[in-house]
Coordinates of C-alpha atoms and ligand atoms in Angstrom, one line a residue:
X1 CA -75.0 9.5 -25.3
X2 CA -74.6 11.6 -28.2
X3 CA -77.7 12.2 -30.5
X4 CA -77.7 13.3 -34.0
X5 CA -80.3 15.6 -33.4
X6 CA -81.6 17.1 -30.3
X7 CA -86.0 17.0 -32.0
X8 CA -86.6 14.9 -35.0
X9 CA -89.9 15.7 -35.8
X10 CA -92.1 13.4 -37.7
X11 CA -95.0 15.4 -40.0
X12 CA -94.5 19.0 -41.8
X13 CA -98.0 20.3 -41.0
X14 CA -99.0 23.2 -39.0
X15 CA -98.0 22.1 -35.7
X16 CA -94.8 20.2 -36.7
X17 CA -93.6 23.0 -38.5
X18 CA -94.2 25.6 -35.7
X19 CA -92.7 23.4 -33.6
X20 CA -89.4 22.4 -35.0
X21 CA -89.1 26.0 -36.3
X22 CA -89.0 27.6 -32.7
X23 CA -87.1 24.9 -31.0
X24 CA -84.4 25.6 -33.6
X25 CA -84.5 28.9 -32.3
X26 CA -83.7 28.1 -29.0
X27 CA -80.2 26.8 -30.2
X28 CA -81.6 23.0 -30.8
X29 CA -80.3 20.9 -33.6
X30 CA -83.5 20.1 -35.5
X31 CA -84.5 17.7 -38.3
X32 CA -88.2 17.2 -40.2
X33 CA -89.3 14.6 -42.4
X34 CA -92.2 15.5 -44.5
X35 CA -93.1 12.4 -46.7
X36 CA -95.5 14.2 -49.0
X37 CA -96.0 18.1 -49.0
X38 CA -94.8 20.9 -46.7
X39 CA -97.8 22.5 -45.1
X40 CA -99.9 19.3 -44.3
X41 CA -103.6 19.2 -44.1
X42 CA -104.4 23.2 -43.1
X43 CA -102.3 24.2 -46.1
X44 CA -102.6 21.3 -48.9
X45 CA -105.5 19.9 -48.3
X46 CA -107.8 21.4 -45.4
X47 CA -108.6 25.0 -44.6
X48 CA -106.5 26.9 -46.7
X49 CA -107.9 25.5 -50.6
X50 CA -111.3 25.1 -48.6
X51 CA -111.4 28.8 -47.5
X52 CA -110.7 29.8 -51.1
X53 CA -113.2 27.6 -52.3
X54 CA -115.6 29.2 -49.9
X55 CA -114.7 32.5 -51.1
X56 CA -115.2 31.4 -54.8
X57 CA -118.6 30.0 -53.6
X58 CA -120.1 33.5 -52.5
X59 CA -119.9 35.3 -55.6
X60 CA -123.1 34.5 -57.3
X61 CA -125.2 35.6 -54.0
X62 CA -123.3 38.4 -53.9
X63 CA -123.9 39.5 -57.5
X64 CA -127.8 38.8 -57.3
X65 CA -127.6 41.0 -53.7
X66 CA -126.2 43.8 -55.8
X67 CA -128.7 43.6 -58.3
X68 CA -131.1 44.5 -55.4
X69 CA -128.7 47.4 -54.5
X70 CA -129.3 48.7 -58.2
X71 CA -126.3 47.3 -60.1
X72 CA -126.9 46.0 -63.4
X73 CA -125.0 42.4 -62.6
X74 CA -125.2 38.9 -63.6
X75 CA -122.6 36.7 -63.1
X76 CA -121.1 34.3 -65.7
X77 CA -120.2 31.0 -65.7
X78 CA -117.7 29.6 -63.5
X79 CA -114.3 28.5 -64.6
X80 CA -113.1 25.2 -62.0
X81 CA -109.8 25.3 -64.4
X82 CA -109.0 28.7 -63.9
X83 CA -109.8 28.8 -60.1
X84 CA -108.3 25.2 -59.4
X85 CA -105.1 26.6 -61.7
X86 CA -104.9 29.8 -59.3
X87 CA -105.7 27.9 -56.2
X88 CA -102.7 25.0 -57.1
X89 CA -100.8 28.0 -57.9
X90 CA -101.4 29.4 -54.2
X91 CA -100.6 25.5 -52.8
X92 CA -97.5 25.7 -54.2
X93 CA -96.2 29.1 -53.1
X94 CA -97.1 28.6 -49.8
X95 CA -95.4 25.4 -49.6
X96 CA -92.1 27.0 -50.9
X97 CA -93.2 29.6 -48.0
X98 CA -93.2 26.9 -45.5
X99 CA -89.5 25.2 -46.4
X100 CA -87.8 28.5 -46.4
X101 CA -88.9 29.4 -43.1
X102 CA -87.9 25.9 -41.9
X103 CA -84.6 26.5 -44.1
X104 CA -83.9 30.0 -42.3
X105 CA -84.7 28.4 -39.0
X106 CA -81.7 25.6 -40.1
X107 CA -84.4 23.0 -39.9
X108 CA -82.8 20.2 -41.7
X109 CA -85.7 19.1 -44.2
X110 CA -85.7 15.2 -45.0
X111 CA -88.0 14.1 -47.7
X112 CA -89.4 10.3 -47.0
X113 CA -91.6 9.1 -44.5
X114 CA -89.7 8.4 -41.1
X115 CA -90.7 5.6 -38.9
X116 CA -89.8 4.8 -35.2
X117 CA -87.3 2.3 -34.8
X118 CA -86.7 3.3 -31.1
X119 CA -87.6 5.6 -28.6
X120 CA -84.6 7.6 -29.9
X121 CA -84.1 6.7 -33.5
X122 CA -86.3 7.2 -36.8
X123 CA -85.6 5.5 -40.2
X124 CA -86.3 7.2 -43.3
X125 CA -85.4 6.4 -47.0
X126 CA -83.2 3.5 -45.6
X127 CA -81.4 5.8 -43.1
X128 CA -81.5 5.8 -39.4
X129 CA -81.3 8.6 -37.3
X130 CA -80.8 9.6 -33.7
X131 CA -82.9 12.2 -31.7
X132 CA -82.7 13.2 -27.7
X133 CA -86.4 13.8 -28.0
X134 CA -89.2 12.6 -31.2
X135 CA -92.4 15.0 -32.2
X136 CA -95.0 12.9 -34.0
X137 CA -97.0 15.5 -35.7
X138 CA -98.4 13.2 -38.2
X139 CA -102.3 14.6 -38.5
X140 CA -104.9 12.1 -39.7
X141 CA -107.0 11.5 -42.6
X142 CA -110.3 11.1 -43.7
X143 CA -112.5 7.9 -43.4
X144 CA -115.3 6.2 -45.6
X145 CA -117.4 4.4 -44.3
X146 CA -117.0 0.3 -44.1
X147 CA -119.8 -0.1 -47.3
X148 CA -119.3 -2.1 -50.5
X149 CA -118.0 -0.3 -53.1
X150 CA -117.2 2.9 -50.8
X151 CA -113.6 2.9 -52.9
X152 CA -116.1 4.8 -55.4
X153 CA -116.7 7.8 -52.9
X154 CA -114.3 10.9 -52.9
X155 CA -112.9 12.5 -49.2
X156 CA -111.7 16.1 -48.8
X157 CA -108.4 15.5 -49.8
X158 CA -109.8 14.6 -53.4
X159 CA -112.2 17.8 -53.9
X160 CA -109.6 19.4 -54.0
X161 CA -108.1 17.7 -57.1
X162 CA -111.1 17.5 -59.4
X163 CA -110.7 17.4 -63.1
X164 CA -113.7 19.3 -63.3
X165 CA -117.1 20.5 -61.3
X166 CA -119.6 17.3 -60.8
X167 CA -123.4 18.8 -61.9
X168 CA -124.7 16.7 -58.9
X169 CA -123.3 15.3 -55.6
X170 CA -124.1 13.1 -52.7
X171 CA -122.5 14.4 -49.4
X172 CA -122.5 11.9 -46.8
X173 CA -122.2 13.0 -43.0
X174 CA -123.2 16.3 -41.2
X175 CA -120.2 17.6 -39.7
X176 CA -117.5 20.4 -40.5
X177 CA -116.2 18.8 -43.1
X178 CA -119.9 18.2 -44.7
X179 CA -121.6 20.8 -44.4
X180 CA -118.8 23.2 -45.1
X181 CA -118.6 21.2 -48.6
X182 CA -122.5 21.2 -48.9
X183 CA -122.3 24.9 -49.3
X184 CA -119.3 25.4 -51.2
X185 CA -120.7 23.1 -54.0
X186 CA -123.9 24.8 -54.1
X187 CA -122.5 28.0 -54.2
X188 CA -120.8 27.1 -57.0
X189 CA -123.4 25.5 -58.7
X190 CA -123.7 21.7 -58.2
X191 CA -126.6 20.5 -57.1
X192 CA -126.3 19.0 -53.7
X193 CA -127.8 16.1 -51.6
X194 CA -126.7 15.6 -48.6
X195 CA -127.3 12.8 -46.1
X196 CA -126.8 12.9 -42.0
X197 CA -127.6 10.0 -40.0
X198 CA -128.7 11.9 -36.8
X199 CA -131.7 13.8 -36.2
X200 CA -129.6 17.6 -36.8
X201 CA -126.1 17.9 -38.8
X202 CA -123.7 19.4 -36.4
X203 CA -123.8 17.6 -33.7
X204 CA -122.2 19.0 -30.5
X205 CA -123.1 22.8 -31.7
X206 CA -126.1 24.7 -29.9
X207 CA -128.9 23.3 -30.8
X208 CA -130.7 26.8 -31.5
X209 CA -127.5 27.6 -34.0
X210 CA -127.4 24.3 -35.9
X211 CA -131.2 24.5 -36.6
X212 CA -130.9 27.8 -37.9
X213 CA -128.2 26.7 -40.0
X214 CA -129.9 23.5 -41.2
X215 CA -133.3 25.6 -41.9
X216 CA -130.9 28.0 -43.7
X217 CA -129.0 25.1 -45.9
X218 CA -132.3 23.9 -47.2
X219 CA -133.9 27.6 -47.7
X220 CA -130.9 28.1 -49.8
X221 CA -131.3 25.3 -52.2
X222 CA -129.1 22.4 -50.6
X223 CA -131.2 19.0 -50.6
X224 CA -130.8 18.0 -46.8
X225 CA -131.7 14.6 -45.5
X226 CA -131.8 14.0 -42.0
X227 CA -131.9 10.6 -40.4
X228 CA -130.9 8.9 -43.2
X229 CA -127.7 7.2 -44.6
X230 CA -126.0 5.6 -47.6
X231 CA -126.7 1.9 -47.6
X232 CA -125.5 1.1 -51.1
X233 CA -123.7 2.1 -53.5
X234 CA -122.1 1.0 -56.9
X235 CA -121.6 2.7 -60.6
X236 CA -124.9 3.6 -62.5
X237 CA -125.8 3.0 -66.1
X238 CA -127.2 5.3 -68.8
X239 CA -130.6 4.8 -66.8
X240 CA -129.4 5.2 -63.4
X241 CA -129.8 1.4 -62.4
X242 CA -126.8 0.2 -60.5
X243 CA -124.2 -1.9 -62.9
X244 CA -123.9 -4.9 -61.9
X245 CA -119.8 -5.5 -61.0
X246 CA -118.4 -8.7 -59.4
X247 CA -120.1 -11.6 -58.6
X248 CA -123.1 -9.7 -57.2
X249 CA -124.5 -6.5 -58.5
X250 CA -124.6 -4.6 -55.1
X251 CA -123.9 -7.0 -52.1
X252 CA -121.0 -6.6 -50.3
X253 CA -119.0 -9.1 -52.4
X254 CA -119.3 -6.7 -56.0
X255 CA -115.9 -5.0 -56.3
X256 CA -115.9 -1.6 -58.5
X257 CA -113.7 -1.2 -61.3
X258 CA -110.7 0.8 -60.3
X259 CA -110.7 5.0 -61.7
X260 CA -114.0 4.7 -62.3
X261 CA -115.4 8.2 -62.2
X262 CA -119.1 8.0 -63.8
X263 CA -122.1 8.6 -62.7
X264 CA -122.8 6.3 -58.8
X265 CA -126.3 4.9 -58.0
X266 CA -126.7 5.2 -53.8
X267 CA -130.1 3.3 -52.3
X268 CA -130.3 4.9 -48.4
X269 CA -131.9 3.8 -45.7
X270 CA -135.3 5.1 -46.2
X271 CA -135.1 2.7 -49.6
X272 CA -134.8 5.7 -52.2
X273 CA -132.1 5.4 -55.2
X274 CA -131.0 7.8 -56.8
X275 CA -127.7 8.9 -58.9
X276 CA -125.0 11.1 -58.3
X277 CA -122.1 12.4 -60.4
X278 CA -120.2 12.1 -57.1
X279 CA -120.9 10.9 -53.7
X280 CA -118.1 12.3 -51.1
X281 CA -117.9 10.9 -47.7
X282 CA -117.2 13.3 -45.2
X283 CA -117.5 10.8 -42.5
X284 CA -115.0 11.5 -39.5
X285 CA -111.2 11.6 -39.8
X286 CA -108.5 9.2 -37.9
X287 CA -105.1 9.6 -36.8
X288 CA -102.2 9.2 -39.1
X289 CA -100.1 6.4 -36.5
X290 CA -100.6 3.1 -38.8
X291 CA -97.3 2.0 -39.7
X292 CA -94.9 4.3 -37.6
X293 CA -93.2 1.9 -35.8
X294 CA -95.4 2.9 -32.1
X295 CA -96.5 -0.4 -31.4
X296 CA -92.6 -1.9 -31.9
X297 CA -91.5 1.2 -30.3
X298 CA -94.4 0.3 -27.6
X299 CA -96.1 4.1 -27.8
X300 CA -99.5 3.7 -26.3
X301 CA -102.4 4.5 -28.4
X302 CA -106.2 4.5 -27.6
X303 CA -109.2 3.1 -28.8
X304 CA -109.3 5.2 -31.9
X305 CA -105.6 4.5 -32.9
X306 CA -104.6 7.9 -31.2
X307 CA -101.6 8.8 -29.8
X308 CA -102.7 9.1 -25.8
X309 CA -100.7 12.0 -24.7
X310 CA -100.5 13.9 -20.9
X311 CA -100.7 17.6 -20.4
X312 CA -97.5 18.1 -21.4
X313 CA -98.0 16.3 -25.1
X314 CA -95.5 13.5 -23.4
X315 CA -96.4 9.6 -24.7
X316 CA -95.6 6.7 -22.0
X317 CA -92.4 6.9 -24.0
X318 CA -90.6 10.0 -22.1
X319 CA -88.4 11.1 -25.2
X320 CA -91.4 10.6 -27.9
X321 CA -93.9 13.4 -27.5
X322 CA -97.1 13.8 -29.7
X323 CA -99.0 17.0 -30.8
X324 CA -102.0 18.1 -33.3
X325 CA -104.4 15.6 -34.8
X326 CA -102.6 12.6 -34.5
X327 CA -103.8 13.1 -30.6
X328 CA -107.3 12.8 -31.1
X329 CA -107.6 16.2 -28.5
X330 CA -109.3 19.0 -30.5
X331 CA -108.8 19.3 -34.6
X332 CA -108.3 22.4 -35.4
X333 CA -104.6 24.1 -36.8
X334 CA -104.2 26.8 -34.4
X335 CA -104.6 24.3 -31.7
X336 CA -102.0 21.7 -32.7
X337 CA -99.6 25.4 -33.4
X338 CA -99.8 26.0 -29.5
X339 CA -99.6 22.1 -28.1
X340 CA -96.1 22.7 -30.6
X341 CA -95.4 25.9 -28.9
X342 CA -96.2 24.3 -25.3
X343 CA -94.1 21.5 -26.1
X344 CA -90.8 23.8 -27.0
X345 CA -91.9 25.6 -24.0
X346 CA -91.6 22.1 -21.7
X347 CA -88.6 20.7 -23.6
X348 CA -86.5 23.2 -24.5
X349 CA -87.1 26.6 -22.6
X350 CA -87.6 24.6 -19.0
X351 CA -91.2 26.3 -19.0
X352 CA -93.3 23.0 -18.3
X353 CA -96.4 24.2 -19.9
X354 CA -99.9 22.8 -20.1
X355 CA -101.7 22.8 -23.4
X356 CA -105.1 25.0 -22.6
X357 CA -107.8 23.4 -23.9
X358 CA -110.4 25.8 -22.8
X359 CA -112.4 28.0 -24.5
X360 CA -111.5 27.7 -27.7
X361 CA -113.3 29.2 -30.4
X362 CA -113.9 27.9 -33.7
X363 CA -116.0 28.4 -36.7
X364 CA -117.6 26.7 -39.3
X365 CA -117.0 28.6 -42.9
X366 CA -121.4 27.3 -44.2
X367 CA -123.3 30.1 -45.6
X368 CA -123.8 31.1 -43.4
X369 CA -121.1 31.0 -40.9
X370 CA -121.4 29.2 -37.3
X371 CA -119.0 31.0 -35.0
X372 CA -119.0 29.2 -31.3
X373 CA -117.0 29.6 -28.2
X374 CA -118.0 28.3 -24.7
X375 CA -120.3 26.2 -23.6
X376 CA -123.9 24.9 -26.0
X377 CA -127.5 26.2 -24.0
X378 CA -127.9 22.3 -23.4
X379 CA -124.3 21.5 -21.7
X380 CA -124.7 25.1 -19.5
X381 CA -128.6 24.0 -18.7
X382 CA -126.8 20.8 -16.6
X383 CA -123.8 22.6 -15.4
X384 CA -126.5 25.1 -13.5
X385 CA -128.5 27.9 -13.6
X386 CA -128.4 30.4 -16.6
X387 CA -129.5 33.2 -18.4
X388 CA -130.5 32.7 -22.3
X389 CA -130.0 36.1 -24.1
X390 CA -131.2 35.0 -27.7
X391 CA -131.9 37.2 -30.7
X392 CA -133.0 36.4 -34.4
X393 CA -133.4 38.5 -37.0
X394 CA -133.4 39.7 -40.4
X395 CA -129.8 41.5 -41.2
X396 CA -130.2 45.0 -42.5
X397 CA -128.1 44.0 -45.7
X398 CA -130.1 41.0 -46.9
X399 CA -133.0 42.0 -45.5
X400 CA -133.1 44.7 -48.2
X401 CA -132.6 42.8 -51.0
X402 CA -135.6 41.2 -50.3
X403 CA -134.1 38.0 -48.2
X404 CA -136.2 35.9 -45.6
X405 CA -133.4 34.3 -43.8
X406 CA -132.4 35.2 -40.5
X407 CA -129.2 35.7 -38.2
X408 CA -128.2 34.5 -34.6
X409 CA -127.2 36.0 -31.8
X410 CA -126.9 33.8 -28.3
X411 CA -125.1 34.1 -25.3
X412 CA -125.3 32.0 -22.2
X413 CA -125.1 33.9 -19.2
X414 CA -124.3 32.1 -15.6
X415 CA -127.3 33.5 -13.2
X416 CA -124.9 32.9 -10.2
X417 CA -121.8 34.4 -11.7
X418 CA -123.5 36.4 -15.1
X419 CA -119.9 35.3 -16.8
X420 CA -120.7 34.7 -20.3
X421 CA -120.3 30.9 -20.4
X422 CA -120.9 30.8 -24.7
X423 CA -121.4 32.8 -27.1
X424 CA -123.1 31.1 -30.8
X425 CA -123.5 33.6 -33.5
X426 CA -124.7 32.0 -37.1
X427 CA -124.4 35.1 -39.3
X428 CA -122.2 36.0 -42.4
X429 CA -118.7 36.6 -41.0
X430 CA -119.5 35.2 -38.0
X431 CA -115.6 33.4 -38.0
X432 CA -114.5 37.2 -38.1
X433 CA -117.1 37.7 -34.9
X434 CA -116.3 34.8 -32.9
X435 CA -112.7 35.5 -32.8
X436 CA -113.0 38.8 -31.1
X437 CA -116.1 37.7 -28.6
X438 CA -113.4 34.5 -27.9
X439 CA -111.5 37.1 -26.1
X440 CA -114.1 38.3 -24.1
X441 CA -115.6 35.0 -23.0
X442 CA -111.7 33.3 -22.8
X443 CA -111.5 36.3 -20.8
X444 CA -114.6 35.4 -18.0
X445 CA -116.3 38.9 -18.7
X446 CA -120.1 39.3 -17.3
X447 CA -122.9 40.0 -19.6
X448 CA -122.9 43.5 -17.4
X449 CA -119.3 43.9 -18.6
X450 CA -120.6 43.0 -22.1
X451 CA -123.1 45.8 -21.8
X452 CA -120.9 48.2 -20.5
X453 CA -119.3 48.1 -23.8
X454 CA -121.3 50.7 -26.0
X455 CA -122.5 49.2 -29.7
X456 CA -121.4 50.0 -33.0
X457 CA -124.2 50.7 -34.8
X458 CA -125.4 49.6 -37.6
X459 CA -123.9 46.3 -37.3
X460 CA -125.3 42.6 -36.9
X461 CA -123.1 42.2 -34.0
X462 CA -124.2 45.1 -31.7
X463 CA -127.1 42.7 -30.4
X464 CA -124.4 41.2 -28.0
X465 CA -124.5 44.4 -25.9
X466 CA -127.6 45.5 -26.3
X467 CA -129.8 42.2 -25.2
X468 CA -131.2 43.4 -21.9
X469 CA -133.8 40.8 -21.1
X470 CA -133.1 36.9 -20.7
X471 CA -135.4 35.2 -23.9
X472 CA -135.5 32.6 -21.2
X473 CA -133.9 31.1 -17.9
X474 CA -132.9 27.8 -16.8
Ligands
LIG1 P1 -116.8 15.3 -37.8 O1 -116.5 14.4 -36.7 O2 -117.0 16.8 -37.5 O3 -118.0 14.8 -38.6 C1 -118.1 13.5 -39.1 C2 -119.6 13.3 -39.5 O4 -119.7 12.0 -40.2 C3 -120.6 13.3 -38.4 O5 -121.7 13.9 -38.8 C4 -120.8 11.8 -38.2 O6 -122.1 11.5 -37.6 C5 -120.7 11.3 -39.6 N1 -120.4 9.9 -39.7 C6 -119.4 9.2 -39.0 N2 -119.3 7.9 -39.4 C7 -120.3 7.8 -40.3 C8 -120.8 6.6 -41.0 N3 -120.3 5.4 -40.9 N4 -121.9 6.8 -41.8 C9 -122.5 8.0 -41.9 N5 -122.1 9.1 -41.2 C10 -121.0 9.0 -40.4 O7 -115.6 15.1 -38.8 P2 -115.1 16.0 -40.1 O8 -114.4 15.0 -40.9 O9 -116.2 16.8 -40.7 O10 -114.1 17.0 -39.4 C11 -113.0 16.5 -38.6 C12 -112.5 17.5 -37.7 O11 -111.7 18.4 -38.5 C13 -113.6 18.4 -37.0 O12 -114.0 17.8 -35.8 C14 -112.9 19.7 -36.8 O13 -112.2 19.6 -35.6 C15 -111.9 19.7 -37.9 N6 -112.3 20.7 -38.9 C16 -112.4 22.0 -38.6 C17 -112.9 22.9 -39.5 C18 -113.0 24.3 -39.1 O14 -112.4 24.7 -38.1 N7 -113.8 25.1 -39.9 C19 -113.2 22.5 -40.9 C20 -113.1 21.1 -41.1 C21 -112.6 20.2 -40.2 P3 -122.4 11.6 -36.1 O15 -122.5 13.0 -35.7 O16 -123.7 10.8 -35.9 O17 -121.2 10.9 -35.4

């Protein structure tokens, strides 16, 4: 049978765009339909405005450091429409970035949201379409939770598009997402709450790291509430009382007028109100796969409405193939980049290749940073015996200008094997330092082979060949 296209790939994010790019290159005829903007979450509405945002966030520590360092600085106020002009500025070139390289690769660009009709065809803007294989690189989106009123919250995607800085916030959840906001708003002024429901934010991270960080957070001025969550919420009046809207002022049946952007009463569950400008849910994300034609189509999906996948990124479906967040595997951009690479590899180079999902290191962008690869002290401790090599301490920079807080440095060591089994760093730049210890433990190096690597002194990082003693065993 003879297809339109050889890859019709549904989703112009990071790992769509990789892939379609560099199956292209391989000779394929290769169509993408994008039905909002090029670049997807990473680019538009994830880490790429959200790094920026954290490097707008640092100044004002860094101008009161310098002050300690002798300079005669103080910082002024901070302009949201200048930076959100300059960062909407940067949206949009790399956007144009992305459709030229998908133009120069001959990727023909369709603008409209495709659906599956069958396992070889896609509809889009009234149009049907033929493919010998189908990517669904979707992504997902973020989630509120199921609350009355929660319509008056803000996600991720809508920081982004402010009309202007809030004074105070309400962050609700303690992961990435959360905390990474938490610290960007502070940094830039607002004065932040935020809420977590379990007993430390982060969960999943080293416990030692994501105490630090917590005990950092609150040092530094963010609000921190920890077993506690948002029980109700509705708009406030001039004396933060909750306006009554609906039928019932708070129950489940009041309903909040639409656009409403004043000031939101929240009661939690330890009974406390209080009043936020905003309160932004950073509750978990889901998959993008409502309405795209899989159950017609008869694509399997799991519990959480995510595509379920093989090792190959190959659905039940053997032409439709699924890669990057709309799987559900592991979030994170240069991940759903190589399941798109893998998947050329399979389909079009006759390189079947499995996605590794090992050992990958990530960070998160706080102040200050968490930088993790490996395996958490608690997961080693029941995988076997280990080694703890643990420092903390005050960094030589901060430490001068008269700061308390503290920096970590932790490996896990395996007492049979001594490979480095995880590495947990919380430190400024510790994304920067992750990366290049990723190679080491991706690698399987022993803490000897660690040591045998000579320090670079002064720096924070030299600690992680120069920890001679276990701080404990297990
Ligand atoms: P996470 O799953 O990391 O965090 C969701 C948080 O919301 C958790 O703390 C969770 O609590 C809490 N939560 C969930 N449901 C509720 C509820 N009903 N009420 C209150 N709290 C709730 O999701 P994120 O959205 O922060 O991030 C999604 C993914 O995106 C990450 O897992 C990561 O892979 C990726 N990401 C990566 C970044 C990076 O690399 N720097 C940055 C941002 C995102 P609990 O722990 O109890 O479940």
């Amino acid at each position: 049978m003879a297809f339109d296209y050889d890859l019709y790939v549904i989703g112009g994010g990071s790992g769509g765009v990789r892939a379609a790019r560099v199956a292209a290159a391989t000779g394929a005829k290769v169509a993408l339909a994008e039905e909002y903007r090029m670049g997807g979450t990473c680019v538009i509405r994830g880490c790429v405005p959200k790094k920026l945002m954290v490097f707008a966030s640092t100044y004002p520590g860094q101008v009161e450091e310098a002050r300690a360092y002798g300079w005669d600085a103080q910082i002024g106020d901070f302009s949201w429409d200048h930076f959100s002009g300059m960062m909407n500025a940067e949206l949009d070139r790399l956007e144009g970035v992305y459709r030229r390289l998908l133009d120069g690769s001959d990727v023909e660009i369709h603008d409209g949201r495709a659906v599956l009709k069958d396992a070889h065809t896609v509809t889009i803007n009234g149009s049907d379409y033929t493919a010998k294989h189908i990517l669904v690189a979707t992504g997902g989106h973020p989630v509120s939770p199921d609350i009355a009123n929660a319509e008056l919250g803000l996600s991720s995607n809508d920081i982004f598009k402010m009309d202007k800085l809030p004074k105070s916030v309400l962050i609700v959840g303690g992961g990435f997402i959360a905390c990474e906001f938490a610290c960007i708003l502070h940094g830039l002024g607002v004065k932040v709450t935020q809420y977590y429901r379990g007993a430390q934010i982060l969960r999943g991270f080293d416990d030692e790291a994501r105490g630090l960080l917590a005990e950092s957070m609150t040092h530094r001025g963010i609000d921190l509430h920890l077993g506690t969550n948002i029980v109700q919420m509705a708009p406030a009046d001039a004396d933060h009382r909750a306006v009554p809207v609906g039928d019932d002022a708070v129950g489940k049946q009041s309903k909040a007028p639409q656009h409403y952007t004043g000031p939101i009463w929240v009661k939690s569950t330890n009974g406390s109100e209080a009043t936020f400008d905003h309160v932004i849910f950073a509750t978990g994300r889901a998959p993008n796969t409502d309405g795209l034609g899989l159950e017609a189509v008869g694509v399997k999906t799991n519990r959480r409405g995510a595509i379920e996948v093989d090792d190959y990124s190959q659905t039940n479906i053997p032409s439709i193939y699924a890669i990057g967040d709309v799987t559900g595997r592991v979030e994170l951009t240069p991940v759903a980049i190589r399941e798109g690479m893998a998947f050329v590899d399979t389909v079009f180079n006759g390189k079947p290749t499995k996605v590794d999902h090992d050992l990958i290191p990530s960070a998160v962008f706080t102040q200050p940073e968490l930088g993790t690869v490996g395996m958490t002290e608690e997961e080693a401790r029941d995988a076997g015996p280990i080694d703890v090599y643990c420092t903390s301490f005050k960094p030589m920079q901060q430490a001068f200008a008269g700061s308390s807080e503290r920096v970590l440095m932790k490996l896990i060591v395996c007492k049979d094997t001594r490979k480095v089994l995880g590495c947990h760093i919380v430190a400024d730049h510790a994304g920067e330092l992750i990366q290049m210890v990723g190679i080491a433990v991706k690698n399987g190096l022993t803490k000897e082979q660690f040591d045998a690597t000579c320090a670079v002194h002064p720096t924070m990082s030299e600690e992680l060949v120069t920890m001679k003693t276990p701080t404990r065993s297990a």
